[in-house]
Structure formats: C-alpha cells, structure tokens
C-alpha cells in the first residue's frame, strides 16, 4: 500500500508558526504534494517536492526527506484564513496521486 | 494556467437513477484524468484512473459497473454513477494531468445527494 499518515487535527494561534508532518511509503515514490482545501471546495495546490530539502514559497515552506519517507508543511505568520484542511499527497506510478488522511488546522485568536 | 471545468457543481437525484458528471480540461490536453470521492471530514479517496482511449483502472473496492468512466477525448472524461443509492451521496472531484508536467489540476467538484 501507500499509507500516507498525517495528524488528524491541529490548533495554532494567529501569527504563530505551525508544522504539519506527513509520512509515506517510499517505494515507487514520484514526488510529494501539499494541498489546501476549504470545506466544500476543491484542493488548492501549495507545494511540490521531488528532491530532498526545503522549498520556500512566501509564508509556506515544504520539506522532504526521501530516505525517511517524510515531509512537512510549515506555515508562518498564521492568519485566520489559513484555517483549512491540509492534504499531503504522494505521486506514484502511472502518474497516480494518492492523498493522505488530511490535517484539519484551526487558527485561533 | 491550466483549468479544469467540472459539471454539475451539485446534483440531487432519486434512488435508482443514474447521474453523469463531466470533467473537461479547457486549455490543455489531459492524458490522464483521475476521479476522487470525498466523504465529510475525510480525505480524497482515489476511485479510478482514466486514460484517453482506454479502459479506466479502478482502485480496489470500487465497483466498475456502478461507476462508469469514459475518457473519449484528451479533454473530456465522464463519471456516471449508475443506480445511485443514498450511500453514494458524496463530493466527487476530478483532476487532470498533462503529460510532461508534474502538476495536477482539479475540477471544482460535484456534490451528489441521492434521496
């Protein structure tokens, strides 16, 4: 299988930093994606990692360690609008994209 | 940028009827399209992978005779939920992948309610 695990829920304070972790099975790996999804809407692309290391995009950064089957999404300067579900997704054979369980992030004042 | 149009946005149907959902790539040719289902407060579950001109590949546990997928052209894939039941009520989302590109473009989703 391609078990992709993330915490189910997280809570953080406005202005703070939060890290959302994701672990996945490494066989047949073809890239790691992070998406943001608000309730009732389609996922929105945030980041893509295929090589080890950190990719930074404004307030969002994503890290990948291929040998460990591990990634994290880092959100800085949290805003209320960042309250959403964050989905880790693994690219695999046949261009298949498989999603993790999703992490529901709640940003509080 | 790449755009995928998915219709309808929402549909209500009676038990036993069939519903067709369309997914179109508007400005690129999608060699592969994917269909997902999402139940409330859960993640996206891949149902099937659809390649233009060939039969769809279904994930384990997904009934191919119930969820009919057609990918007749490089810009259109359809999902037909046949003999719908209330337990089929869900959020269905398609995504399209362009050959040679790493990204996936998602449709806006279809909320299906079977009564």
Short mmCIF file of N, CA and C in Angstrom, two decimals, chain A residues 25-104:
data_model
loop_
_atom_site.label_atom_id
_atom_site.label_comp_id
_atom_site.label_asym_id
_atom_site.label_seq_id
_atom_site.Cartn_x
_atom_site.Cartn_y
_atom_site.Cartn_z
N UNK A 25 4.97 5.73 2.43
CA UNK A 25 5.80 4.61 1.99
C UNK A 25 6.64 5.05 0.80
N UNK A 26 7.92 4.66 0.81
CA UNK A 26 8.87 5.20 -0.16
C UNK A 26 8.90 4.48 -1.51
N UNK A 27 8.40 3.27 -1.59
CA UNK A 27 8.51 2.51 -2.84
C UNK A 27 7.68 3.16 -3.94
N UNK A 28 8.30 3.32 -5.12
CA UNK A 28 7.59 3.91 -6.25
C UNK A 28 7.29 5.39 -6.12
N UNK A 29 8.03 6.05 -5.26
CA UNK A 29 7.77 7.46 -4.98
C UNK A 29 8.07 8.33 -6.20
N UNK A 30 7.18 9.29 -6.44
CA UNK A 30 7.35 10.18 -7.60
C UNK A 30 6.87 11.58 -7.25
N UNK A 31 7.35 12.11 -6.15
CA UNK A 31 7.01 13.48 -5.79
C UNK A 31 6.01 13.58 -4.66
N UNK A 32 6.11 14.65 -3.89
CA UNK A 32 5.24 14.86 -2.73
C UNK A 32 4.59 16.23 -2.88
N UNK A 33 3.27 16.23 -2.75
CA UNK A 33 2.50 17.45 -2.94
C UNK A 33 1.81 17.83 -1.63
N UNK A 34 1.61 19.12 -1.46
CA UNK A 34 0.75 19.62 -0.39
C UNK A 34 -0.36 20.47 -1.00
N UNK A 35 -1.57 20.22 -0.51
CA UNK A 35 -2.73 20.97 -0.97
C UNK A 35 -3.46 21.55 0.24
N UNK A 36 -4.14 22.67 -0.01
CA UNK A 36 -5.03 23.25 0.99
C UNK A 36 -6.46 23.05 0.49
N UNK A 37 -7.35 22.69 1.39
CA UNK A 37 -8.74 22.52 0.99
C UNK A 37 -9.67 23.13 2.02
N UNK A 38 -10.50 24.05 1.57
CA UNK A 38 -11.57 24.58 2.42
C UNK A 38 -12.81 23.72 2.19
N UNK A 39 -13.64 23.68 3.20
CA UNK A 39 -14.82 22.80 3.18
C UNK A 39 -15.67 23.05 1.93
N UNK A 40 -16.00 21.99 1.23
CA UNK A 40 -16.88 22.08 0.07
C UNK A 40 -16.21 22.57 -1.20
N UNK A 41 -14.90 22.75 -1.13
CA UNK A 41 -14.18 23.24 -2.31
C UNK A 41 -13.15 22.23 -2.77
N UNK A 42 -12.65 22.42 -3.98
CA UNK A 42 -11.60 21.55 -4.48
C UNK A 42 -10.26 21.91 -3.83
N UNK A 43 -9.32 21.00 -3.80
CA UNK A 43 -7.99 21.30 -3.24
C UNK A 43 -7.26 22.36 -4.06
N UNK A 44 -6.48 23.15 -3.36
CA UNK A 44 -5.65 24.17 -4.00
C UNK A 44 -4.19 23.79 -3.81
N UNK A 45 -3.42 23.79 -4.90
CA UNK A 45 -2.01 23.40 -4.84
C UNK A 45 -1.20 24.38 -4.00
N UNK A 46 -0.36 23.83 -3.12
CA UNK A 46 0.53 24.66 -2.32
C UNK A 46 1.98 24.45 -2.70
N UNK A 47 2.43 23.18 -2.76
CA UNK A 47 3.84 22.95 -3.00
C UNK A 47 4.09 21.56 -3.55
N UNK A 48 5.29 21.41 -4.10
CA UNK A 48 5.71 20.15 -4.68
C UNK A 48 7.18 19.94 -4.37
N UNK A 49 7.53 18.76 -3.85
CA UNK A 49 8.92 18.40 -3.59
C UNK A 49 9.21 17.07 -4.27
N UNK A 50 10.31 17.03 -5.00
CA UNK A 50 10.74 15.76 -5.57
C UNK A 50 12.16 15.42 -5.12
N UNK A 51 12.91 16.45 -4.73
CA UNK A 51 14.26 16.26 -4.21
C UNK A 51 14.27 16.60 -2.72
N UNK A 52 15.27 16.09 -2.02
CA UNK A 52 15.39 16.36 -0.59
C UNK A 52 15.63 17.85 -0.35
N UNK A 53 15.10 18.31 0.74
CA UNK A 53 15.38 19.68 1.14
C UNK A 53 14.12 20.50 1.31
N UNK A 54 14.34 21.78 1.47
CA UNK A 54 13.28 22.72 1.79
C UNK A 54 12.94 23.58 0.58
N UNK A 55 11.65 23.69 0.29
CA UNK A 55 11.16 24.59 -0.76
C UNK A 55 10.36 25.68 -0.07
N UNK A 56 10.74 26.93 -0.31
CA UNK A 56 10.06 28.04 0.35
C UNK A 56 9.25 28.85 -0.64
N UNK A 57 8.02 29.17 -0.22
CA UNK A 57 7.12 29.97 -1.06
C UNK A 57 6.35 30.92 -0.17
N UNK A 58 6.93 32.07 0.08
CA UNK A 58 6.25 33.04 0.91
C UNK A 58 6.08 32.51 2.32
N UNK A 59 4.84 32.50 2.82
CA UNK A 59 4.58 32.04 4.18
C UNK A 59 4.58 30.52 4.29
N UNK A 60 4.61 29.84 3.16
CA UNK A 60 4.55 28.38 3.16
C UNK A 60 5.89 27.80 2.73
N UNK A 61 6.32 26.77 3.45
CA UNK A 61 7.53 26.04 3.08
C UNK A 61 7.21 24.56 3.19
N UNK A 62 7.88 23.76 2.37
CA UNK A 62 7.70 22.31 2.46
C UNK A 62 9.05 21.64 2.40
N UNK A 63 9.18 20.60 3.22
CA UNK A 63 10.43 19.87 3.34
C UNK A 63 10.22 18.42 2.96
N UNK A 64 11.25 17.83 2.39
CA UNK A 64 11.18 16.42 2.00
C UNK A 64 12.46 15.69 2.36
N UNK A 65 12.29 14.49 2.92
CA UNK A 65 13.39 13.55 3.10
C UNK A 65 12.96 12.24 2.47
N UNK A 66 13.51 11.94 1.32
CA UNK A 66 13.08 10.75 0.58
C UNK A 66 13.48 9.47 1.30
N UNK A 67 14.66 9.46 1.90
CA UNK A 67 15.13 8.24 2.56
C UNK A 67 14.27 7.90 3.77
N UNK A 68 13.73 8.92 4.41
CA UNK A 68 12.91 8.70 5.60
C UNK A 68 11.41 8.61 5.27
N UNK A 69 11.04 8.90 4.03
CA UNK A 69 9.63 8.91 3.68
C UNK A 69 8.87 9.93 4.51
N UNK A 70 9.42 11.13 4.58
CA UNK A 70 8.91 12.14 5.49
C UNK A 70 8.87 13.50 4.82
N UNK A 71 7.80 14.22 5.08
CA UNK A 71 7.68 15.59 4.60
C UNK A 71 6.97 16.42 5.67
N UNK A 72 7.19 17.71 5.63
CA UNK A 72 6.38 18.59 6.45
C UNK A 72 6.05 19.86 5.69
N UNK A 73 4.94 20.45 6.08
CA UNK A 73 4.50 21.75 5.57
C UNK A 73 4.61 22.72 6.73
N UNK A 74 5.29 23.83 6.48
CA UNK A 74 5.48 24.84 7.51
C UNK A 74 4.70 26.10 7.12
N UNK A 75 3.85 26.54 8.00
CA UNK A 75 3.08 27.74 7.75
C UNK A 75 3.50 28.80 8.76
N UNK A 76 3.95 29.94 8.26
CA UNK A 76 4.41 31.03 9.13
C UNK A 76 3.38 32.15 9.18
N UNK A 77 3.50 32.97 10.21
CA UNK A 77 2.63 34.15 10.34
C UNK A 77 1.17 33.77 10.07
N UNK A 78 0.71 32.80 10.82
CA UNK A 78 -0.62 32.26 10.59
C UNK A 78 -1.70 33.34 10.59
N UNK A 79 -2.65 33.16 9.67
CA UNK A 79 -3.80 34.05 9.58
C UNK A 79 -5.06 33.21 9.76
N UNK A 80 -6.13 33.87 10.13
CA UNK A 80 -7.39 33.16 10.36
C UNK A 80 -7.82 32.41 9.11
N UNK A 81 -7.53 33.00 7.95
CA UNK A 81 -7.96 32.36 6.69
C UNK A 81 -7.19 31.08 6.39
N UNK A 82 -6.12 30.83 7.16
CA UNK A 82 -5.37 29.59 6.97
C UNK A 82 -6.08 28.38 7.57
N UNK A 83 -7.15 28.64 8.32
CA UNK A 83 -7.94 27.53 8.86
C UNK A 83 -8.53 26.74 7.70
N UNK A 84 -8.10 25.50 7.58
CA UNK A 84 -8.50 24.66 6.44
C UNK A 84 -7.96 23.26 6.67
N UNK A 85 -8.23 22.40 5.72
CA UNK A 85 -7.64 21.06 5.75
C UNK A 85 -6.41 21.07 4.86
N UNK A 86 -5.32 20.47 5.33
CA UNK A 86 -4.08 20.41 4.56
C UNK A 86 -3.81 18.95 4.21
N UNK A 87 -3.70 18.72 2.92
CA UNK A 87 -3.59 17.36 2.41
C UNK A 87 -2.20 17.10 1.85
N UNK A 88 -1.60 16.04 2.34
CA UNK A 88 -0.33 15.56 1.82
C UNK A 88 -0.67 14.54 0.75
N UNK A 89 -0.03 14.61 -0.40
CA UNK A 89 -0.35 13.67 -1.48
C UNK A 89 0.94 13.17 -2.11
N UNK A 90 0.95 11.89 -2.41
CA UNK A 90 2.14 11.24 -2.92
C UNK A 90 1.95 10.87 -4.38
N UNK A 91 2.89 11.29 -5.21
CA UNK A 91 2.86 10.87 -6.61
C UNK A 91 3.46 9.48 -6.70
N UNK A 92 2.86 8.67 -7.57
CA UNK A 92 3.34 7.31 -7.71
C UNK A 92 3.35 6.87 -9.16
N UNK A 93 3.38 5.55 -9.36
CA UNK A 93 3.40 5.02 -10.71
C UNK A 93 2.16 5.37 -11.50
N UNK A 94 2.31 5.54 -12.82
CA UNK A 94 1.17 5.89 -13.65
C UNK A 94 0.63 7.26 -13.38
N UNK A 95 1.47 8.12 -12.86
CA UNK A 95 1.08 9.50 -12.50
C UNK A 95 -0.04 9.54 -11.46
N UNK A 96 -0.22 8.45 -10.74
CA UNK A 96 -1.30 8.42 -9.76
C UNK A 96 -0.95 9.28 -8.56
N UNK A 97 -1.91 10.05 -8.09
CA UNK A 97 -1.73 10.91 -6.93
C UNK A 97 -2.63 10.40 -5.81
N UNK A 98 -2.01 10.01 -4.71
CA UNK A 98 -2.75 9.42 -3.60
C UNK A 98 -2.66 10.35 -2.40
N UNK A 99 -3.80 10.62 -1.79
CA UNK A 99 -3.86 11.59 -0.70
C UNK A 99 -3.77 10.93 0.66
N UNK A 100 -3.18 11.68 1.58
CA UNK A 100 -3.18 11.28 2.97
C UNK A 100 -4.53 11.58 3.61
N UNK A 101 -4.57 11.36 4.88
CA UNK A 101 -5.82 11.50 5.62
C UNK A 101 -6.25 12.95 5.80
N UNK A 102 -5.31 13.87 5.62
CA UNK A 102 -5.65 15.29 5.77
C UNK A 102 -5.52 15.74 7.21
N UNK A 103 -5.06 16.97 7.41
CA UNK A 103 -4.94 17.57 8.73
C UNK A 103 -5.83 18.81 8.78
N UNK A 104 -6.77 18.80 9.70
CA UNK A 104 -7.65 19.94 9.86
C UNK A 104 -6.98 20.94 10.78
#
